[in-house]
CSV table of C-alpha atoms in Angstrom, one decimal:
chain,number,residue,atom,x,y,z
A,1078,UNK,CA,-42.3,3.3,14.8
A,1079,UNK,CA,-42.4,-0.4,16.0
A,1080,UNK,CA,-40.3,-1.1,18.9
A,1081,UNK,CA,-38.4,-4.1,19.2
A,1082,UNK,CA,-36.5,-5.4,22.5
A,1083,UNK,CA,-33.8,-8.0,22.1
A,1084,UNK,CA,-33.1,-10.3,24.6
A,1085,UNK,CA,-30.1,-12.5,25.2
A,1086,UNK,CA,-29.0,-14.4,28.7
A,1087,UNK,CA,-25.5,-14.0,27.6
A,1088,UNK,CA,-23.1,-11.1,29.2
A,1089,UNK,CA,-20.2,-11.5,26.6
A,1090,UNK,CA,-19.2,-10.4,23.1
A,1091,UNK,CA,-20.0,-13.7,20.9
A,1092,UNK,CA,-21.7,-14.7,17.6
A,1093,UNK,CA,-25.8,-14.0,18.7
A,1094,UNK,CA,-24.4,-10.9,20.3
A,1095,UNK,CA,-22.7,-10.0,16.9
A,1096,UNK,CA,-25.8,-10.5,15.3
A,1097,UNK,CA,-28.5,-9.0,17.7
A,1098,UNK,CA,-26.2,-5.8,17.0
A,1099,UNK,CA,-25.8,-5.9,13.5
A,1100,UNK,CA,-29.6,-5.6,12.9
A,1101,UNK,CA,-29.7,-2.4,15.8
A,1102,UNK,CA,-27.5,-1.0,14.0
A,1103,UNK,CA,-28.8,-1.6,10.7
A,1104,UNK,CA,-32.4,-0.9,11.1
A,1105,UNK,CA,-32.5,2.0,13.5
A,1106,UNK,CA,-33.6,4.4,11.6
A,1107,UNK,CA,-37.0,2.8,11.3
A,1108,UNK,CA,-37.5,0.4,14.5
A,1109,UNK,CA,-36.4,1.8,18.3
A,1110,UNK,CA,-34.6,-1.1,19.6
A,1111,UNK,CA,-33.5,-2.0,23.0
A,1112,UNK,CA,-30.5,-4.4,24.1
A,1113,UNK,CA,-31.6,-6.6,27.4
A,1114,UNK,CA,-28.6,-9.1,28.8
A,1115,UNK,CA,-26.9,-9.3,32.2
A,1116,UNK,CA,-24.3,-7.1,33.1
A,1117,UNK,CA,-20.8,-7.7,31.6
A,1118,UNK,CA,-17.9,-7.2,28.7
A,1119,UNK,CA,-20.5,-6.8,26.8
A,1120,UNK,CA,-22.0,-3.6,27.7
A,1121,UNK,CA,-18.7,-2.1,26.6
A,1122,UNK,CA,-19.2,-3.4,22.9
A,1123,UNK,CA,-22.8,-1.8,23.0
A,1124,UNK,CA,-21.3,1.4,24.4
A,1125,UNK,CA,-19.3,1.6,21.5
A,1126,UNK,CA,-21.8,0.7,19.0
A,1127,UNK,CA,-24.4,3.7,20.9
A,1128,UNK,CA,-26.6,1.0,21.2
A,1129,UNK,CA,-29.2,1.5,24.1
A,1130,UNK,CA,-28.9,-1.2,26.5
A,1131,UNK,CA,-30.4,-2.1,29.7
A,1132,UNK,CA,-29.2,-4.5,32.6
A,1133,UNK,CA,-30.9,-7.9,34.2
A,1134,UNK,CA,-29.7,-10.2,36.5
A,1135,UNK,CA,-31.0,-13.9,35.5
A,1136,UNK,CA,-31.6,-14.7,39.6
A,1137,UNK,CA,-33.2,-11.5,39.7
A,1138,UNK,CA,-36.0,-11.5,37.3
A,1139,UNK,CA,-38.2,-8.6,38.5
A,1140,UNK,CA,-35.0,-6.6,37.0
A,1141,UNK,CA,-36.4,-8.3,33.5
A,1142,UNK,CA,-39.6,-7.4,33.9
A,1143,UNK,CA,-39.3,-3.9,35.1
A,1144,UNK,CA,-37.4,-3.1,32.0
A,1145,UNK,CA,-39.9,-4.3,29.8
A,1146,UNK,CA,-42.6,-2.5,31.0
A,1147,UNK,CA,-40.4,0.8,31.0
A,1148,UNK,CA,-40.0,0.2,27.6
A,1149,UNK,CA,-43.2,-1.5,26.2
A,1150,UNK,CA,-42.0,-3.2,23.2
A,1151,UNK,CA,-44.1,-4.2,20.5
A,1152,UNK,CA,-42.5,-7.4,20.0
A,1153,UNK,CA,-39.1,-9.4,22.3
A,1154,UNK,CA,-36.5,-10.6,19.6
A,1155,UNK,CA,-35.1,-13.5,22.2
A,1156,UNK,CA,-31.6,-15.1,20.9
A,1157,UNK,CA,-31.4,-18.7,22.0
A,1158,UNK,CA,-33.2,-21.3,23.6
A,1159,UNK,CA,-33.2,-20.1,27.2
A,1160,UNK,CA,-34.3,-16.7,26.3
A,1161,UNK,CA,-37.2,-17.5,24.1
A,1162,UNK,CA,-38.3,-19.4,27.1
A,1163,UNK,CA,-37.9,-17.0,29.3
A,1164,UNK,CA,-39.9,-14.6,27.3
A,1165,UNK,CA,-42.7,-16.9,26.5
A,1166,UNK,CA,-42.9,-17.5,29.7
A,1167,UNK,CA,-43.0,-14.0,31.5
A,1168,UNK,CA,-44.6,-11.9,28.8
A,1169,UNK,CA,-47.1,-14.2,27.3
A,1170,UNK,CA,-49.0,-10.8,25.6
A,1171,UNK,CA,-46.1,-9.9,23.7
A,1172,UNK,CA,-45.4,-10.8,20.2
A,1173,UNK,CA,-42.6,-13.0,20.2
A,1174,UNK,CA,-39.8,-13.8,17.5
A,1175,UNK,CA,-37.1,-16.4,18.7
A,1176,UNK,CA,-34.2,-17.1,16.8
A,1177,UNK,CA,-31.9,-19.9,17.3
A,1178,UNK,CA,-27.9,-19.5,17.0
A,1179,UNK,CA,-27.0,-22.9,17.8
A,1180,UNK,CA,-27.5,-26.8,17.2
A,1181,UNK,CA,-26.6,-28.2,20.7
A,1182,UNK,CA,-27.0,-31.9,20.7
A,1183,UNK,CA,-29.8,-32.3,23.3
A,1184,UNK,CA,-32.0,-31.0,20.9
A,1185,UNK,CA,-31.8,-34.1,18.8
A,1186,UNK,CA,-33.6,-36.3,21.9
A,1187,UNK,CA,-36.7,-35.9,23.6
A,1188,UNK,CA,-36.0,-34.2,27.3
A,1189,UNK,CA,-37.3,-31.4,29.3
A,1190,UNK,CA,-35.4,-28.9,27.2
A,1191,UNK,CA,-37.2,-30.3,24.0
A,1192,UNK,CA,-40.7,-30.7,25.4
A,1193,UNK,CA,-40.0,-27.2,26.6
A,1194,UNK,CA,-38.9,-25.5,23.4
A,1195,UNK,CA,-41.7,-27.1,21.4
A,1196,UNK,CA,-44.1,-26.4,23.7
A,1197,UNK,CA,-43.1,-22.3,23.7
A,1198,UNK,CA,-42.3,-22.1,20.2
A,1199,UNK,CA,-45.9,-23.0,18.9
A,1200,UNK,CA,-46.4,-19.9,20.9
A,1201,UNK,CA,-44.2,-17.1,18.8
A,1202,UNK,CA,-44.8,-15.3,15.6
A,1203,UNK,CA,-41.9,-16.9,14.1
A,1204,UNK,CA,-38.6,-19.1,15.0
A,1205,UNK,CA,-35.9,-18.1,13.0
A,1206,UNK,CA,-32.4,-20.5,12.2
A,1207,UNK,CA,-29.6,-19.8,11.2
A,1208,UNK,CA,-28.7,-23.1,9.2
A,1209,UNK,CA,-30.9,-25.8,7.9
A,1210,UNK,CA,-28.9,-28.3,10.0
A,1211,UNK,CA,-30.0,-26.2,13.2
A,1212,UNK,CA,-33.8,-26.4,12.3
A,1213,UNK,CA,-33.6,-29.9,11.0
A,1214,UNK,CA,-31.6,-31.1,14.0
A,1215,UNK,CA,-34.6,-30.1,16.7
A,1216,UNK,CA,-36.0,-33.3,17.3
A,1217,UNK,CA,-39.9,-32.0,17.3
A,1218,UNK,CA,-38.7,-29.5,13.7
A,1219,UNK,CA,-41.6,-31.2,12.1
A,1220,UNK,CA,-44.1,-30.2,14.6
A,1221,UNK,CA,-43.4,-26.5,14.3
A,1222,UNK,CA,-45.4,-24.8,11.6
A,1223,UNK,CA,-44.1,-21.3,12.3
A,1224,UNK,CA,-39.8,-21.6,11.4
A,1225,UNK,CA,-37.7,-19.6,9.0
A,1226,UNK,CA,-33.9,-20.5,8.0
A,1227,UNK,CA,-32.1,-16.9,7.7
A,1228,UNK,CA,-28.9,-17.0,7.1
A,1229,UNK,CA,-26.5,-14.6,8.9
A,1230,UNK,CA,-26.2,-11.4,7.1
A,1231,UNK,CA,-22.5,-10.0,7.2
A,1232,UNK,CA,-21.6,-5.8,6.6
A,1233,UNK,CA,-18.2,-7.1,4.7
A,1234,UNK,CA,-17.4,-3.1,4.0
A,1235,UNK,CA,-17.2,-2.8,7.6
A,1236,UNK,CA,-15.0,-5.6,8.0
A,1237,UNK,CA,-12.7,-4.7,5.1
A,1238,UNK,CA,-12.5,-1.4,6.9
A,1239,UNK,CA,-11.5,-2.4,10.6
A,1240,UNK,CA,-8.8,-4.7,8.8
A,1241,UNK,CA,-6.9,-2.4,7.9
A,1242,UNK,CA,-5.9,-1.0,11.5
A,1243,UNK,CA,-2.1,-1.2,10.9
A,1244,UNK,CA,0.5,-3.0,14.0
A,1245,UNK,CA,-1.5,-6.0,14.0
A,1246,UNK,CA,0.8,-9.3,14.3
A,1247,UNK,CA,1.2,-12.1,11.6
A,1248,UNK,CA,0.1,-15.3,12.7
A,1249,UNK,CA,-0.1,-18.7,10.4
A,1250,UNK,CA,-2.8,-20.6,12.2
A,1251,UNK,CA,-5.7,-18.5,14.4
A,1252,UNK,CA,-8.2,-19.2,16.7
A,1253,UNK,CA,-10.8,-16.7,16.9
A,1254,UNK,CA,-14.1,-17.1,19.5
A,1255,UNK,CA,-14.8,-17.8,23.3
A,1256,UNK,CA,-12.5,-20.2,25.5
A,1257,UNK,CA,-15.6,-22.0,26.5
A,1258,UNK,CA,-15.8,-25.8,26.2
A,1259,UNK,CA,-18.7,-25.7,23.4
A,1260,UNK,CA,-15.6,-24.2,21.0
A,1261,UNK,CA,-13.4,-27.0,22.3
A,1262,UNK,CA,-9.8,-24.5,22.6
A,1263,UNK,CA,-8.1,-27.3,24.2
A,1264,UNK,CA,-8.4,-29.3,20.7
A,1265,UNK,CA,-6.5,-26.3,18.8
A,1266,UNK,CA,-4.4,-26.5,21.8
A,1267,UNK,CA,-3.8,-30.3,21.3
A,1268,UNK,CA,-3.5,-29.4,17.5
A,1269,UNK,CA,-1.1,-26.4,18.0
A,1270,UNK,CA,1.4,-28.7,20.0
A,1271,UNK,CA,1.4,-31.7,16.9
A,1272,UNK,CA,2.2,-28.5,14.6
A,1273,UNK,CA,4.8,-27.0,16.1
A,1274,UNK,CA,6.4,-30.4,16.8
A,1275,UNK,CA,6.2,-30.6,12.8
A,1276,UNK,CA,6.8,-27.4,11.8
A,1277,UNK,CA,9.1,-25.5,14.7
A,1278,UNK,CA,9.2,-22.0,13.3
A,1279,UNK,CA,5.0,-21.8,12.8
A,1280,UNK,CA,3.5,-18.8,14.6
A,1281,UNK,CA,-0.1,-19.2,16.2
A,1282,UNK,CA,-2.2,-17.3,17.8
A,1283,UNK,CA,-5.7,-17.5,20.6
A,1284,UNK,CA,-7.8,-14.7,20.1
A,1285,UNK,CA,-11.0,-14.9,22.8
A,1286,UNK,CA,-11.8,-15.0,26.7
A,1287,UNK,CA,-13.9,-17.0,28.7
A,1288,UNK,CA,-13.8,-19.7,31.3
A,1289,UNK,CA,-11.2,-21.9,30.1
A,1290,UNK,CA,-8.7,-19.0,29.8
A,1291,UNK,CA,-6.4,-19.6,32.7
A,1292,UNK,CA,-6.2,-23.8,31.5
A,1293,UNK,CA,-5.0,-22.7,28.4
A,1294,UNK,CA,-2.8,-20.0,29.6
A,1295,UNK,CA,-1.0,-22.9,31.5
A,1296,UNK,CA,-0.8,-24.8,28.2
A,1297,UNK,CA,-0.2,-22.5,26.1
A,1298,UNK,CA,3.4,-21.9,28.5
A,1299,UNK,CA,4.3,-25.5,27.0
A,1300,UNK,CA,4.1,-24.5,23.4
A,1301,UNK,CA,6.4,-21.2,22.7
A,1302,UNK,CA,4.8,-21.0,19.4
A,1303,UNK,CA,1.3,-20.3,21.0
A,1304,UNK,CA,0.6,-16.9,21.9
A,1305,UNK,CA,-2.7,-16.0,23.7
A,1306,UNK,CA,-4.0,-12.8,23.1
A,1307,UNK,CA,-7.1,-12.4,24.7
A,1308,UNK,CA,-10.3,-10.7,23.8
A,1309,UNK,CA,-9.8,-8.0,21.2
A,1310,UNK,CA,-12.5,-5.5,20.3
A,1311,UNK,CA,-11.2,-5.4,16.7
A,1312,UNK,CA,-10.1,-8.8,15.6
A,1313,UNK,CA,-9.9,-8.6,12.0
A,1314,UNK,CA,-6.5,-7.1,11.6
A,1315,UNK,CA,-5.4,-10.2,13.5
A,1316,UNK,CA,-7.6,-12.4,10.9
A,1317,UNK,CA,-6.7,-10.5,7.8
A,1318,UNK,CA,-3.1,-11.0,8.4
A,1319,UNK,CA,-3.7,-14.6,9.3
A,1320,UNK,CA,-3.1,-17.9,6.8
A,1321,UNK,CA,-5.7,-19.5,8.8
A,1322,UNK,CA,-8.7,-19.2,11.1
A,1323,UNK,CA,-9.8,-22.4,12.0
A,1324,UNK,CA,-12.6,-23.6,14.5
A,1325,UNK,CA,-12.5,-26.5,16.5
A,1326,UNK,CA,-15.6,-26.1,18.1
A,1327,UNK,CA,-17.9,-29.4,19.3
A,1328,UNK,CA,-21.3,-27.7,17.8
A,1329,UNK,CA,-21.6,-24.6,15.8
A,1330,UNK,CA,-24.6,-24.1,13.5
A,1331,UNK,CA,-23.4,-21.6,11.1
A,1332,UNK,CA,-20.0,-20.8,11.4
A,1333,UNK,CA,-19.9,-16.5,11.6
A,1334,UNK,CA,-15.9,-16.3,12.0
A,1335,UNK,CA,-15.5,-18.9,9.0
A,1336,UNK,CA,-17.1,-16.5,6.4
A,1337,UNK,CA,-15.4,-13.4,7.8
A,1338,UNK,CA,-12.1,-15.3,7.4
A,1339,UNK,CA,-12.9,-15.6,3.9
A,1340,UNK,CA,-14.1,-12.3,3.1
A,1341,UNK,CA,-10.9,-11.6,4.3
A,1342,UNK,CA,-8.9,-13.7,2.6
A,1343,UNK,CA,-7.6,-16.3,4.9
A,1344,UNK,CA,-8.6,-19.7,4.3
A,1345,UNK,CA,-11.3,-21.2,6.8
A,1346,UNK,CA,-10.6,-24.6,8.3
A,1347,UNK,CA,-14.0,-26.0,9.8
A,1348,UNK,CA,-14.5,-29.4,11.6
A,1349,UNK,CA,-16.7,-32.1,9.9
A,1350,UNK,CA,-20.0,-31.2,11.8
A,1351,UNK,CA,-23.1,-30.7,10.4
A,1352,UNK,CA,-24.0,-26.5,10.1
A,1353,UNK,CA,-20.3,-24.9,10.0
A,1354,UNK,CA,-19.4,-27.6,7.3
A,1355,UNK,CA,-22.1,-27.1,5.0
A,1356,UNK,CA,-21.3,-23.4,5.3
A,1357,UNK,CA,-17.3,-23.5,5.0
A,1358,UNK,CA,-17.4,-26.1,1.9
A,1359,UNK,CA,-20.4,-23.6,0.3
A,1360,UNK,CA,-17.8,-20.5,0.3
A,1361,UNK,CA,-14.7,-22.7,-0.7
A,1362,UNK,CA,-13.0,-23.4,2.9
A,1363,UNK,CA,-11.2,-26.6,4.0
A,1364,UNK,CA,-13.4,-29.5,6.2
A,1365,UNK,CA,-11.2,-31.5,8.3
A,1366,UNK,CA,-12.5,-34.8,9.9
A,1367,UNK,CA,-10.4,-34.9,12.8
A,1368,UNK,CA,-7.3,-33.8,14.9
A,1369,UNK,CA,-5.5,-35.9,12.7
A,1370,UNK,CA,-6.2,-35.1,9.6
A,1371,UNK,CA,-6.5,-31.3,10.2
A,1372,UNK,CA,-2.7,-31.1,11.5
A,1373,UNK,CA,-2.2,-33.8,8.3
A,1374,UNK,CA,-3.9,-31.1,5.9
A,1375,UNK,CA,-2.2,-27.6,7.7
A,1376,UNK,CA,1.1,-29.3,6.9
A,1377,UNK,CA,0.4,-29.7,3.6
A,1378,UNK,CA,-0.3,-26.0,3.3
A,1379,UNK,CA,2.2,-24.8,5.0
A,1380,UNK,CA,4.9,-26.5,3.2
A,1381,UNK,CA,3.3,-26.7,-0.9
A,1382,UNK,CA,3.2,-22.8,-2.3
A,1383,UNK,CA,1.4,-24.7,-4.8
A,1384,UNK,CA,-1.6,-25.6,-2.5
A,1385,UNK,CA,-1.5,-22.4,-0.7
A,1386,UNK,CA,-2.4,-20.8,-3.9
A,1387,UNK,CA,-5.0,-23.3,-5.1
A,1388,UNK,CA,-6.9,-22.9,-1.8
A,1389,UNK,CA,-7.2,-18.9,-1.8
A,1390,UNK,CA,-8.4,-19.2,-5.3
A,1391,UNK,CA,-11.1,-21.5,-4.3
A,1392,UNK,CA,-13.0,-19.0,-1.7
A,1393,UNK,CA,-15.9,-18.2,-4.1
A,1394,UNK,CA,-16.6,-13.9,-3.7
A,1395,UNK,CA,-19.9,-14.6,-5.6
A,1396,UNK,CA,-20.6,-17.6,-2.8
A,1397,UNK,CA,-19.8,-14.5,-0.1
A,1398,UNK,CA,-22.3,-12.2,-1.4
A,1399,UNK,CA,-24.9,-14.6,-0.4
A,1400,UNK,CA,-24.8,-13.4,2.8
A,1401,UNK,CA,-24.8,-10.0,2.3
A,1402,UNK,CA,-26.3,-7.7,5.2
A,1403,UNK,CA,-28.2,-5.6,2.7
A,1404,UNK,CA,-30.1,-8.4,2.1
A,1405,UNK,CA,-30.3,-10.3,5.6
A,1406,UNK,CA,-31.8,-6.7,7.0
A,1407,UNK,CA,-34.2,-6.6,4.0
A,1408,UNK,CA,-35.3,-10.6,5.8
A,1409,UNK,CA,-35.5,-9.3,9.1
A,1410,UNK,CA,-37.3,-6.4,8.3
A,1411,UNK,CA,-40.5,-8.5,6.9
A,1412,UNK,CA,-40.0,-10.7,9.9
A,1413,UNK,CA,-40.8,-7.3,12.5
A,1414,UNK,CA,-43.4,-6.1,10.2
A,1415,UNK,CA,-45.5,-9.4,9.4
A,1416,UNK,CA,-45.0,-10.0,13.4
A,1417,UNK,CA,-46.0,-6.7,14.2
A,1418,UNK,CA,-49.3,-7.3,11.9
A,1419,UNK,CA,-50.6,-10.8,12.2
């Protein structure tokens, strides 16, 4: 049985997280998998999930490397930039697959961080992306030889199931993901206060945690409307009930919590960037171009049954089923095994 170690410097619950777990779980029964990130809230997701999991500290790297050898994978599945660098750089005799969750914009200019990347991704078996924008958009993309675009796969039986927990509030506008500045919460914030200046009785709701959390608490005291709720385990509930999940986030490169929305039934309202766009307008969500016309275009729905309507009809099931775990798991599979092999 191969075994396969994945690797993420991140400690909390977000969308590479979601991911590395969703391919644990989903292949486990044919690949022994270990999950290696510093200590945090999200070693209580992986407790739940029985995933096994094992603890580094990033300014302690001999912590890294002793698990590794305890475990002796045959190849490191490193989520993100900073650890596919770190792998290629401390275990240079182990296959390597990286796969890249984001589009940040210093990888459209030549710096350090570039010159770095390109220089340890010739070195991998493969570099995976989650959206042609976020392999196109890497400056040097044309240099590497060795890249795969493999679109998020999404276990929408799952989701449909932890929806239906019953207590779960009814908000009209939700933001789902972590209070960190590369989602940009202060925008829905800004946008929240516009709407309920508009529309007084509106209901609105912050579902995440992060370093921004106690700013927008103190916001979020100006606007009665706004209720923060804080991380939450099980979110969808929260999303099924909601008329809209919307992202306001300054880079995103696929757009997880847009698609779940959908699958869910609540219309997806994505900001005009490159990678959660192309994704939201492919299964039938809204694209706004700015603060303004996103408050301009929630109005609009809120107040014309008519467009409320013509907008839930418009999220394409078929366009859904394109990102179908089944089939993502079937992609990742032959990704471990040509690794494994060449």
């Amino acid at each position: 049985m191969i075994k396969v170690a994945h690797l993420l410097t991140s400690n909390k619950y977000g969308g590479a997280e979601r991911v590395a777990m969703d391919i644990i779980k989903g292949l486990r029964k044919d690949v022994s998998f270990i999950y290696l990130s510093p200590q945090g809230p999200i070693s209580e997701s992986l407790k739940q999930a029985n995933i096994v999991a094992d603890t580094f500290q990033l300014a302690d790297i001999w912590s890294l490397i002793k698990s590794i050898r305890s475990f002796q994978p045959d190849l490191i599945h490193a989520h993100d930039f900073k650890a596919s660098i770190l792998a290629n750089l401390l275990f240079p005799k182990i296959s390597i697959v990286t796969h890249i969750h984001q589009a940040p914009a210093w990888q459209t200019k030549r710096n350090l961080k570039t010159l770095m990347f390109l220089h340890t991704a010739r070195k991998n078996k493969k570099i995976l992306y989650v959206s042609d924008w976020a392999r196109e958009s890497f400056l040097f993309h044309s240099k590497l030889r060795n890249t795969q675009v493999v679109h998020n796969g999404i276990d929408f039986l799952e989701i449909e199931k932890l929806s239906q927990q019953t207590g779960a509030a009814e908000y009209d506008l939700l933001f789902v993901g972590r209070l960190e500045p590369v989602k940009n919460p202060l925008r829905f914030v800004r946008m929240a206060r516009s709407l309920s200046d508009i529309l007084p009785t509106i209901k609105i709701g912050i579902v995440g945690d992060g370093s921004l959390y106690e700013v927008l608490a103190e916001e979020c005291k100006q606007i009665p409307q706004v209720t923060l709720l804080g991380f939450r385990t099980n979110p969808y509930p929260l999303i099924a009930n909601a008329k809209v999940v919307i992202s306001t986030s300054n880079s995103d490169a696929f757009g997880l919590t847009m698609i779940e929305a959908a699958a869910l039934k609540t219309i997806p309202f994505a900001p005009n960037l490159r990678g959660i766009a192309d994704i939201t307008t492919h299964i039938g969500g809204q694209v706004y171009l700015d603060e303004q016309d996103c408050v301009q275009q929630l109005v609009r729905l809120y107040t014309t049954d008519v467009e409320s309507k013509r907008a839930h009809h418009s999220i394409s099931k078929s366009s859904l089923q394109s990102f179908s775990l089944d089939n993502y798991l079937k992609e990742i599979r032959h990704v471990y095994h040509a690794a494994n092999t060449m």
